[in-house]
């Protein structure tokens, strides 16, 4: 079991992704995602093609060994045209909050240790102003301190984002139906 962190002066750390966005090397996060209804894959039938929010939920529940093997295949030339690099890796605690209707304000009911990862790879664009060269990111967030799983999840997320632009995936690591159907122990 992990010991609770000591009380610290909690200063927000600037993310690497934010530096790249400020320098116009990455696209800003789309604002239309804020407030969007996120499907709950534990209560709603899972179908492919899936939205990114559902894919990330599935990958977070996925088996670490399967994710690691799939991510490794992507890096060995079977799925990503550019080798991604680690943009950021964090381990820390997040508060679990609840707003009781009778109180009307948020209370902290617990803390959970998580590992968060961003991987970044280069995109050359298409030579037009519509798609300029830039960096693109994959994301992983898992419970506990599990760097390998978070990095694997981020690599697979990046590959699945790329596969959205393809007619059909070339490799298993880019195939939503294969990855999402086999990564989650309960589903598989």
GROMACS .gro file of C-alpha atoms in nm:
model
  188
    1UNK     CA    1   0.000   0.000   0.000
    2UNK     CA    2   0.111   0.352  -0.078
    3UNK     CA    3   0.156   0.603   0.198
    4UNK     CA    4  -0.050   0.919   0.173
    5UNK     CA    5   0.152   1.215   0.046
    6UNK     CA    6   0.265   1.472   0.298
    7UNK     CA    7   0.086   1.804   0.289
    8UNK     CA    8   0.266   2.019   0.034
    9UNK     CA    9   0.222   2.366  -0.095
   10UNK     CA   10   0.048   2.244  -0.405
   11UNK     CA   11   0.164   2.458  -0.695
   12UNK     CA   12   0.030   2.362  -1.036
   13UNK     CA   13   0.309   2.248  -1.268
   14UNK     CA   14   0.300   2.368  -1.626
   15UNK     CA   15   0.258   2.079  -1.864
   16UNK     CA   16   0.498   2.017  -2.151
   17UNK     CA   17   0.193   1.999  -2.380
   18UNK     CA   18   0.101   2.355  -2.277
   19UNK     CA   19   0.449   2.483  -2.372
   20UNK     CA   20   0.420   2.321  -2.715
   21UNK     CA   21   0.069   2.463  -2.763
   22UNK     CA   22   0.182   2.816  -2.664
   23UNK     CA   23   0.460   2.794  -2.924
   24UNK     CA   24   0.203   2.683  -3.186
   25UNK     CA   25   0.377   2.346  -3.225
   26UNK     CA   26   0.061   2.155  -3.125
   27UNK     CA   27  -0.307   2.213  -3.183
   28UNK     CA   28  -0.500   2.354  -2.891
   29UNK     CA   29  -0.746   2.125  -2.717
   30UNK     CA   30  -1.083   2.147  -2.888
   31UNK     CA   31  -1.319   2.345  -2.666
   32UNK     CA   32  -1.627   2.159  -2.790
   33UNK     CA   33  -1.520   1.855  -2.584
   34UNK     CA   34  -1.578   2.043  -2.259
   35UNK     CA   35  -1.920   1.949  -2.123
   36UNK     CA   36  -1.967   1.673  -2.381
   37UNK     CA   37  -2.152   1.365  -2.254
   38UNK     CA   38  -1.898   1.089  -2.206
   39UNK     CA   39  -2.028   0.736  -2.261
   40UNK     CA   40  -1.981   0.496  -1.970
   41UNK     CA   41  -1.850   0.172  -2.119
   42UNK     CA   42  -1.944  -0.020  -1.804
   43UNK     CA   43  -2.316   0.051  -1.850
   44UNK     CA   44  -2.362   0.111  -2.224
   45UNK     CA   45  -2.292  -0.140  -2.502
   46UNK     CA   46  -1.948  -0.082  -2.652
   47UNK     CA   47  -1.936  -0.048  -3.031
   48UNK     CA   48  -1.665   0.034  -3.282
   49UNK     CA   49  -1.580   0.278  -3.421
   50UNK     CA   50  -1.574   0.433  -3.076
   51UNK     CA   51  -1.524   0.791  -2.965
   52UNK     CA   52  -1.187   0.868  -2.813
   53UNK     CA   53  -1.338   0.902  -2.463
   54UNK     CA   54  -1.474   0.547  -2.483
   55UNK     CA   55  -1.146   0.417  -2.625
   56UNK     CA   56  -0.949   0.572  -2.338
   57UNK     CA   57  -1.184   0.412  -2.084
   58UNK     CA   58  -1.138   0.075  -2.249
   59UNK     CA   59  -0.759   0.109  -2.256
   60UNK     CA   60  -0.748   0.217  -1.890
   61UNK     CA   61  -0.931  -0.106  -1.800
   62UNK     CA   62  -0.713  -0.310  -2.036
   63UNK     CA   63  -0.464  -0.581  -1.951
   64UNK     CA   64  -0.115  -0.435  -1.909
   65UNK     CA   65   0.057  -0.724  -2.089
   66UNK     CA   66  -0.166  -0.697  -2.397
   67UNK     CA   67  -0.126  -0.319  -2.408
   68UNK     CA   68   0.252  -0.345  -2.368
   69UNK     CA   69   0.284  -0.602  -2.648
   70UNK     CA   70   0.061  -0.400  -2.880
   71UNK     CA   71   0.248  -0.076  -2.805
   72UNK     CA   72   0.581  -0.248  -2.863
   73UNK     CA   73   0.463  -0.371  -3.204
   74UNK     CA   74   0.371  -0.012  -3.293
   75UNK     CA   75   0.719   0.111  -3.207
   76UNK     CA   76   0.889  -0.168  -3.400
   77UNK     CA   77   0.741  -0.041  -3.726
   78UNK     CA   78   0.395  -0.193  -3.729
   79UNK     CA   79   0.166   0.105  -3.688
   80UNK     CA   80   0.331   0.442  -3.631
   81UNK     CA   81   0.519   0.611  -3.913
   82UNK     CA   82   0.726   0.815  -3.667
   83UNK     CA   83   0.868   0.685  -3.341
   84UNK     CA   84   0.695   0.878  -3.059
   85UNK     CA   85   0.887   1.006  -2.761
   86UNK     CA   86   0.785   1.054  -2.402
   87UNK     CA   87   0.648   1.405  -2.358
   88UNK     CA   88   0.547   1.381  -1.995
   89UNK     CA   89   0.505   1.117  -1.727
   90UNK     CA   90   0.350   1.199  -1.389
   91UNK     CA   91   0.252   0.998  -1.085
   92UNK     CA   92   0.040   1.163  -0.820
   93UNK     CA   93  -0.285   1.177  -0.632
   94UNK     CA   94  -0.618   1.313  -0.749
   95UNK     CA   95  -0.908   1.407  -0.527
   96UNK     CA   96  -1.240   1.226  -0.561
   97UNK     CA   97  -1.511   1.486  -0.503
   98UNK     CA   98  -1.886   1.478  -0.458
   99UNK     CA   99  -2.144   1.756  -0.436
  100UNK     CA  100  -2.431   1.645  -0.211
  101UNK     CA  101  -2.755   1.810  -0.328
  102UNK     CA  102  -2.847   1.903   0.030
  103UNK     CA  103  -2.517   2.089   0.082
  104UNK     CA  104  -2.472   2.242  -0.263
  105UNK     CA  105  -2.092   2.248  -0.247
  106UNK     CA  106  -1.815   2.004  -0.334
  107UNK     CA  107  -1.654   1.785  -0.068
  108UNK     CA  108  -1.350   1.558  -0.100
  109UNK     CA  109  -1.440   1.199  -0.025
  110UNK     CA  110  -1.107   1.034  -0.109
  111UNK     CA  111  -0.779   1.038  -0.299
  112UNK     CA  112  -0.661   0.803  -0.573
  113UNK     CA  113  -0.306   0.750  -0.695
  114UNK     CA  114  -0.280   0.770  -1.076
  115UNK     CA  115  -0.015   0.767  -1.347
  116UNK     CA  116  -0.054   1.003  -1.643
  117UNK     CA  117   0.144   0.999  -1.966
  118UNK     CA  118   0.169   1.201  -2.287
  119UNK     CA  119   0.366   1.070  -2.583
  120UNK     CA  120   0.443   1.300  -2.871
  121UNK     CA  121   0.533   1.237  -3.233
  122UNK     CA  122   0.594   1.455  -3.534
  123UNK     CA  123   0.351   1.506  -3.818
  124UNK     CA  124   0.482   1.660  -4.141
  125UNK     CA  125   0.141   1.792  -4.243
  126UNK     CA  126   0.021   1.777  -4.601
  127UNK     CA  127   0.196   2.082  -4.750
  128UNK     CA  128  -0.112   2.305  -4.725
  129UNK     CA  129  -0.213   2.560  -4.464
  130UNK     CA  130  -0.494   2.327  -4.364
  131UNK     CA  131  -0.256   2.072  -4.212
  132UNK     CA  132   0.072   2.230  -4.105
  133UNK     CA  133   0.364   2.034  -3.961
  134UNK     CA  134   0.317   1.991  -3.587
  135UNK     CA  135   0.347   1.754  -3.294
  136UNK     CA  136   0.061   1.521  -3.205
  137UNK     CA  137   0.002   1.357  -2.868
  138UNK     CA  138  -0.125   1.028  -2.733
  139UNK     CA  139  -0.262   1.010  -2.379
  140UNK     CA  140  -0.272   0.752  -2.103
  141UNK     CA  141  -0.414   0.769  -1.749
  142UNK     CA  142  -0.422   0.462  -1.525
  143UNK     CA  143  -0.493   0.386  -1.161
  144UNK     CA  144  -0.194   0.337  -0.931
  145UNK     CA  145   0.173   0.377  -1.014
  146UNK     CA  146   0.206   0.190  -1.340
  147UNK     CA  147   0.432   0.374  -1.582
  148UNK     CA  148   0.454   0.090  -1.837
  149UNK     CA  149   0.079   0.066  -1.874
  150UNK     CA  150   0.032   0.446  -1.900
  151UNK     CA  151   0.302   0.473  -2.169
  152UNK     CA  152   0.159   0.175  -2.359
  153UNK     CA  153  -0.189   0.325  -2.341
  154UNK     CA  154  -0.062   0.659  -2.476
  155UNK     CA  155   0.118   0.490  -2.768
  156UNK     CA  156  -0.194   0.294  -2.861
  157UNK     CA  157  -0.411   0.606  -2.827
  158UNK     CA  158  -0.179   0.786  -3.070
  159UNK     CA  159  -0.200   0.499  -3.321
  160UNK     CA  160  -0.580   0.480  -3.294
  161UNK     CA  161  -0.606   0.854  -3.356
  162UNK     CA  162  -0.399   0.810  -3.673
  163UNK     CA  163  -0.613   0.515  -3.785
  164UNK     CA  164  -0.924   0.737  -3.782
  165UNK     CA  165  -0.790   0.896  -4.101
  166UNK     CA  166  -0.736   0.560  -4.276
  167UNK     CA  167  -0.982   0.361  -4.483
  168UNK     CA  168  -0.864   0.042  -4.319
  169UNK     CA  169  -0.586  -0.014  -4.068
  170UNK     CA  170  -0.262  -0.167  -4.194
  171UNK     CA  171  -0.157  -0.328  -3.864
  172UNK     CA  172  -0.332  -0.484  -3.562
  173UNK     CA  173  -0.213  -0.201  -3.332
  174UNK     CA  174  -0.413   0.047  -3.544
  175UNK     CA  175  -0.732  -0.160  -3.555
  176UNK     CA  176  -0.990  -0.033  -3.303
  177UNK     CA  177  -1.194  -0.351  -3.311
  178UNK     CA  178  -0.890  -0.571  -3.246
  179UNK     CA  179  -0.730  -0.355  -2.974
  180UNK     CA  180  -1.048  -0.263  -2.788
  181UNK     CA  181  -1.204  -0.606  -2.819
  182UNK     CA  182  -0.899  -0.786  -2.680
  183UNK     CA  183  -0.747  -0.544  -2.430
  184UNK     CA  184  -1.019  -0.546  -2.164
  185UNK     CA  185  -1.008  -0.869  -1.961
  186UNK     CA  186  -1.382  -0.873  -1.892
  187UNK     CA  187  -1.476  -0.810  -2.254
  188UNK     CA  188  -1.217  -1.046  -2.403
   0.00000   0.00000   0.00000
